[in-house]
Coordinates of C-alpha atoms and ligand atoms in Angstrom, one line a residue:
X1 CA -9.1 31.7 38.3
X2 CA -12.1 32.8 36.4
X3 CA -15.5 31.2 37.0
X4 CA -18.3 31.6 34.7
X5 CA -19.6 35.1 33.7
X6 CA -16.2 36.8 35.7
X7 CA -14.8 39.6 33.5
X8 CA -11.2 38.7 34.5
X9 CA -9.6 36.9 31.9
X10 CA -9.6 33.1 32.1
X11 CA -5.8 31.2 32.2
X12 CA -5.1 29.8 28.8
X13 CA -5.0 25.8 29.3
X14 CA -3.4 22.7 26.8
X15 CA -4.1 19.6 28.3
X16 CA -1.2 16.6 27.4
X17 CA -2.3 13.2 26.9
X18 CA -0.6 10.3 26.3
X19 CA -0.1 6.4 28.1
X20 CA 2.8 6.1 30.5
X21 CA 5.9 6.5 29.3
X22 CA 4.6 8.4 26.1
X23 CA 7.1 11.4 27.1
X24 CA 4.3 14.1 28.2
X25 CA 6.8 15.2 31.3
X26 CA 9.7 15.1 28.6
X27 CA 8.1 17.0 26.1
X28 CA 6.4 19.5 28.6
X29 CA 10.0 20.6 29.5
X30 CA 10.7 22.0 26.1
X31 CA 7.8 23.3 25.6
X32 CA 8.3 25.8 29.3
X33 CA 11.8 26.7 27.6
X34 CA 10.5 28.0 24.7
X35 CA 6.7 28.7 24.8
X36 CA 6.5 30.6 28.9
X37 CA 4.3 28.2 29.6
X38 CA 4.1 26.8 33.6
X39 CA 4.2 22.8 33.6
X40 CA 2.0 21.3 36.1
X41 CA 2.1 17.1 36.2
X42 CA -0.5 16.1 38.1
X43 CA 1.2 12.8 39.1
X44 CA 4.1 15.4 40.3
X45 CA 1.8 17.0 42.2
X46 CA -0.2 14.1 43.8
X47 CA 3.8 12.7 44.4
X48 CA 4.3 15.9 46.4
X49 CA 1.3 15.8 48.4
X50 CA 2.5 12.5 49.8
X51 CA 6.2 13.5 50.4
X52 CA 5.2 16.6 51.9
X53 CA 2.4 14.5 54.1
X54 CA 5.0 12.2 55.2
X55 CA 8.2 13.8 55.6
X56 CA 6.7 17.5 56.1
X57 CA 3.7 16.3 58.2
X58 CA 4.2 19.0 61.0
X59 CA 3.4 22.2 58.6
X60 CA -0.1 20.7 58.3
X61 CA -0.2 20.3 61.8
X62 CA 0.7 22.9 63.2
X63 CA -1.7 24.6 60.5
X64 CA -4.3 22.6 62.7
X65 CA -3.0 24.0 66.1
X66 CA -0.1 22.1 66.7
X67 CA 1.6 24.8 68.6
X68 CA -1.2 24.6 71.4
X69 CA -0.9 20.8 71.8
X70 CA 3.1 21.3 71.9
X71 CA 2.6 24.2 74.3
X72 CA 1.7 21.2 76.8
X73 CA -2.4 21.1 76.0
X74 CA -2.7 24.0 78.8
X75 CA -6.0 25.1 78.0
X76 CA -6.9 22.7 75.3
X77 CA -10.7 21.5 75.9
X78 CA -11.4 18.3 74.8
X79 CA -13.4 19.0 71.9
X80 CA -10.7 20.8 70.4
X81 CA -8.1 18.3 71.1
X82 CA -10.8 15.5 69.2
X83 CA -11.0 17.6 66.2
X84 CA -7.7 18.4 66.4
X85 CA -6.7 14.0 65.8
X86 CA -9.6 13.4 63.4
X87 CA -8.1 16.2 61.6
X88 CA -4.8 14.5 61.3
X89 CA -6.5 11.6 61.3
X90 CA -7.8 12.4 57.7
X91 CA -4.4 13.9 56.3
X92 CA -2.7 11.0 57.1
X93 CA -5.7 9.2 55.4
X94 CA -5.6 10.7 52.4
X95 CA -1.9 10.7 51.9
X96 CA -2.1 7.0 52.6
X97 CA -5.2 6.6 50.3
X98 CA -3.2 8.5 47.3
X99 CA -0.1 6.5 47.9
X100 CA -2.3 3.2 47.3
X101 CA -4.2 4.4 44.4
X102 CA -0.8 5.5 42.8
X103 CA 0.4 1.9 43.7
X104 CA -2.2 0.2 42.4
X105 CA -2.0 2.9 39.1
X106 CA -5.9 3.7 40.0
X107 CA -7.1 7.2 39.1
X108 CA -7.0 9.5 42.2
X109 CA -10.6 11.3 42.8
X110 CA -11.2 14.5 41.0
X111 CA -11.2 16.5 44.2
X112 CA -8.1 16.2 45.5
X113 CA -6.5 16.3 41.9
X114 CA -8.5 19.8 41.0
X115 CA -7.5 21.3 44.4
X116 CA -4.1 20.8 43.7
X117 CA -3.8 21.8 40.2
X118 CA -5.9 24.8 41.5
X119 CA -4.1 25.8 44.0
X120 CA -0.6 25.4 41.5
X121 CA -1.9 27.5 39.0
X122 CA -2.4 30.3 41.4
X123 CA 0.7 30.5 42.9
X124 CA 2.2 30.4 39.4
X125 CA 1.4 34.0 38.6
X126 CA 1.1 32.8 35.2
X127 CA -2.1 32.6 32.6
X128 CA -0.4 29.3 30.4
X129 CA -0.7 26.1 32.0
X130 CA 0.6 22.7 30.3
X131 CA -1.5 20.3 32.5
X132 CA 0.0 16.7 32.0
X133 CA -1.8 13.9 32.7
X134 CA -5.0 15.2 33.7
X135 CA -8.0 14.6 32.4
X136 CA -7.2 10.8 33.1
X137 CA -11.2 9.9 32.9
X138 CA -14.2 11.1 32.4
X139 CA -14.7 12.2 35.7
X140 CA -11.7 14.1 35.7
X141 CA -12.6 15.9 32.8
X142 CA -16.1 16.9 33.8
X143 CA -15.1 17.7 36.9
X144 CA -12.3 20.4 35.9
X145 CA -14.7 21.8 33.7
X146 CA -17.6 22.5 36.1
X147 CA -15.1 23.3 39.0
X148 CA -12.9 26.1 36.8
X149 CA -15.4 26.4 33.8
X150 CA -11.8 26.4 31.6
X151 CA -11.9 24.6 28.1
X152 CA -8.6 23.7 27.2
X153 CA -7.4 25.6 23.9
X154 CA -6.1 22.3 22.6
X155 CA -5.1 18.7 23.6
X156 CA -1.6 17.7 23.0
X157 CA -1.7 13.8 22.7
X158 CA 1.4 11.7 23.0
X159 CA 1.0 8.5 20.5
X160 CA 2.9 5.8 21.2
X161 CA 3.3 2.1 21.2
X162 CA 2.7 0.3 24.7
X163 CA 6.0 -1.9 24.3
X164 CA 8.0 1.3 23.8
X165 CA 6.1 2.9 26.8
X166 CA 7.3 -0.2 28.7
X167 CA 10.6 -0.1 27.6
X168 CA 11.0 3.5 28.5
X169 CA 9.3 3.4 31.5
X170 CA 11.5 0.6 32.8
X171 CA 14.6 2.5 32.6
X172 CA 12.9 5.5 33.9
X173 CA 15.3 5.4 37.0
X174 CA 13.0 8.2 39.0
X175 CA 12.5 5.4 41.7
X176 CA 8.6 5.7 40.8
X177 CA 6.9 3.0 43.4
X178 CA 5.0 2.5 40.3
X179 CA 7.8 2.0 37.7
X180 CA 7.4 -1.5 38.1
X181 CA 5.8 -4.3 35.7
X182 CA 2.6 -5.5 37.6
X183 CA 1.5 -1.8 38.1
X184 CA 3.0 -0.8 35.0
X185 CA 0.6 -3.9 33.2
X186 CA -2.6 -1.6 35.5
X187 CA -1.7 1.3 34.5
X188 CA -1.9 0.5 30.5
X189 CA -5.0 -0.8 31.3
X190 CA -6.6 2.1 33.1
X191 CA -5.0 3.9 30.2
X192 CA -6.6 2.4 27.4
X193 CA -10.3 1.9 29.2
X194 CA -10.3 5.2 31.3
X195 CA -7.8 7.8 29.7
X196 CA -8.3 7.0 25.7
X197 CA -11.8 7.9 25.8
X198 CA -11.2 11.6 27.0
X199 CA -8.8 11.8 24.4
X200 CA -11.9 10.6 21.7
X201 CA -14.3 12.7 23.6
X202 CA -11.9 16.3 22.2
X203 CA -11.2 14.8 19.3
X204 CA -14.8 14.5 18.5
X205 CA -14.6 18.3 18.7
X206 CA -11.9 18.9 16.9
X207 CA -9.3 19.5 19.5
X208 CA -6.5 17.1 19.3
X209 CA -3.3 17.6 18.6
X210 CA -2.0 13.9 18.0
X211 CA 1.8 13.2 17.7
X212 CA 3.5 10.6 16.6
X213 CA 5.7 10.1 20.3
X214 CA 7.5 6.8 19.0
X215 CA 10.5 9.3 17.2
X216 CA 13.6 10.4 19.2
X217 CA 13.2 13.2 21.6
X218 CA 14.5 15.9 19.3
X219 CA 12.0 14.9 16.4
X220 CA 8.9 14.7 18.3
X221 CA 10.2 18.1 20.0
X222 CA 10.2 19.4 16.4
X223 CA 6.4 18.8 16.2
X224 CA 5.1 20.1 19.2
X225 CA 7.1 23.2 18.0
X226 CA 5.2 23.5 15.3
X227 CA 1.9 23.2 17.6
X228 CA 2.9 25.6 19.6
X229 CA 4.0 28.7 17.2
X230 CA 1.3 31.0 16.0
X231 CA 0.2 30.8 12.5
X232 CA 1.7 34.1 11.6
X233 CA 5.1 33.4 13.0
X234 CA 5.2 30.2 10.9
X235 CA 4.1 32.7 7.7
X236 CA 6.8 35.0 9.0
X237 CA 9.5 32.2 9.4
X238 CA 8.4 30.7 6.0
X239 CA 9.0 34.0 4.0
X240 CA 12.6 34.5 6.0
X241 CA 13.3 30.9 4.1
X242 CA 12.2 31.9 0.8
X243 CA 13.9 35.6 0.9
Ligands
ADP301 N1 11.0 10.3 22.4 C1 11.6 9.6 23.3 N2 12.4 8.6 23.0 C2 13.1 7.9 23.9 N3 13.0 8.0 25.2 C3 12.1 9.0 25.7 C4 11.4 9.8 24.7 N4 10.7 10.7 25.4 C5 10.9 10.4 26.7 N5 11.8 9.4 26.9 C6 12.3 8.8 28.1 O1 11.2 7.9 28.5 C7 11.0 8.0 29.9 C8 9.5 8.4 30.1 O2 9.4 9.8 29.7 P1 8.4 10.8 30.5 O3 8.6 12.1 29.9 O4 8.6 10.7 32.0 O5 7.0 10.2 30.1 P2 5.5 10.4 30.7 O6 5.5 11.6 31.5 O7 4.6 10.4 29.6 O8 5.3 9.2 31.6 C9 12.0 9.0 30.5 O9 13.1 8.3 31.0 C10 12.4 9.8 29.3 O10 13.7 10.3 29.4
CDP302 N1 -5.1 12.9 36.8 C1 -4.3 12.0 37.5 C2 -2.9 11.9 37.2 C3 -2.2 10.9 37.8 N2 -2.8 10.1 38.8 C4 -2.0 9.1 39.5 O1 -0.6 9.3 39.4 C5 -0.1 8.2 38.7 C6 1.2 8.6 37.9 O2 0.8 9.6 37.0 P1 1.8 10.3 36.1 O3 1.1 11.3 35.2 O4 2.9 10.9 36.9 O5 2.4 9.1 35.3 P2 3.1 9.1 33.8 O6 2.0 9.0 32.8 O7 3.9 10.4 33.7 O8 4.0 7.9 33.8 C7 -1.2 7.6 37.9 O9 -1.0 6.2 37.5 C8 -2.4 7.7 38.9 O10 -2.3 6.7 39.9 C9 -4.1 10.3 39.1 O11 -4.7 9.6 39.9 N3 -4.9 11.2 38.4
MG303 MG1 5.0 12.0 33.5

């Protein structure tokens, strides 16, 4: 990825926006199908990090030198076998610390968010990135930006009633740990006092894309379309309707 003053070309970058349950993973879908984009969900991703701490633990380990402590420690010097279990030690940490923020529907620090989406979007081998979910706050947001120095090219923002987010998110069926009312009640909350204002901050420079998310599937789908196809393809497509 590009940093500031690199002649490489930077990665082309809509953010999507919306409360929970708004349909940003939904919509994000048909976009990939039609528009070669590369969806990364930054909830996904922070979900992934704990499954693949928990069930996968022993990759990161042995990227720590597991394979010397299962070689039975011969020649292991204490020092190395210290930093060796404060290094798991903050792994497990961390996965734990996500898994209660995610919980608790608190916003994740920007660090661990960025160095994920970072790392996704350069094993993608693509330059078009739908990043859902992310900026959730203002610290998110600044922090992308100084990290990658990447303005988005637009924000796609989901608009949608909280009691439809509810009812959606209640029959979600993903068995989300956070699917659930009280967190659900949190994470509206965080929403409207942490997330809205990043949304108001790109409006204010003319970047949002606001949809009405409250239609069926198919309808909001033919909106984002529109968003989506270049200005002279939609002059193309209007004079193949006239002709
Ligand atoms: N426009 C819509 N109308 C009805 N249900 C929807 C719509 N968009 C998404 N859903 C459903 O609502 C739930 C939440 O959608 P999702 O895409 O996961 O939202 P988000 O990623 O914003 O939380 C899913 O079960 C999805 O199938
Ligand atoms: N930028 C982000 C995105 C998600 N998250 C965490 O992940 C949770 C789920 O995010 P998500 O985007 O998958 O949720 P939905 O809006 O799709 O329902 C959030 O409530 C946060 O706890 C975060 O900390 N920082
Ligand atoms: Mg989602």
């Amino acid at each position: 990825m590009g940093t500031a003053g690199d002649s490489e070309k930077k990665p082309t970058v809509v953010f999507v926006l919306g409360g929970p349950g708004s349909g940003k993973g939904t919509q994000c879908a048909n976009i990939v199908e039609h528009f070669g984009y590369t969806h990364l969900s930054a909830g996904d991703l922070l979900r992934a990090e704990i499954k693949s701490g928990s069930e996968n633990g022993n990759t990161k380990w042995e990227c720590l030198g597991l394979p010397l402590l299962k070689a039975g420690g011969v020649g292991i010097h204490s020092y190395q076998a210290l930093s060796f279990f404060i290094g798991i030690g903050c792994i497990l940490h961390l996965i734990t610390m996500i898994q209660n923020m995610i919980k608790e529907g608190k916003i994740v620090p920007s660090e661990v968010t960025i160095k994920l989406l970072q790392k996704a979007m350069q094993d993608s081998g693509n330059d078009k990135f739908l990043i859902d979910g992310f900026p959730r706050n203002e610290e998110n947001r600044a922090a992308f930006e100084a990290v990658t120095k990447i303005e988005p090219a637009f924000v796609l923002f989901f608009d949608c009633p909280e009691e439809e987010m509810e009812r959606r998110i209640l029959s979600r069926n993903q068995g989300r740990e956070d699917d659930n009312i009280e967190t659900i009640r949190k994470r509206f909350k965080v929403f409207l006092e942490s997330s809205l204002p990043v949304v108001e901050y790109y409006d204010s420079k003319g970047k949002v894309r606001k949809v009405d998310a409250a239609k069926p599937i198919d309808e909001v789908f033919e909106v984002v379309k529109a968003i989506f196809t270049p200005k002279d393809e939609k002059v193309k497509q209007h004079r193949c309707a006239i002709l």
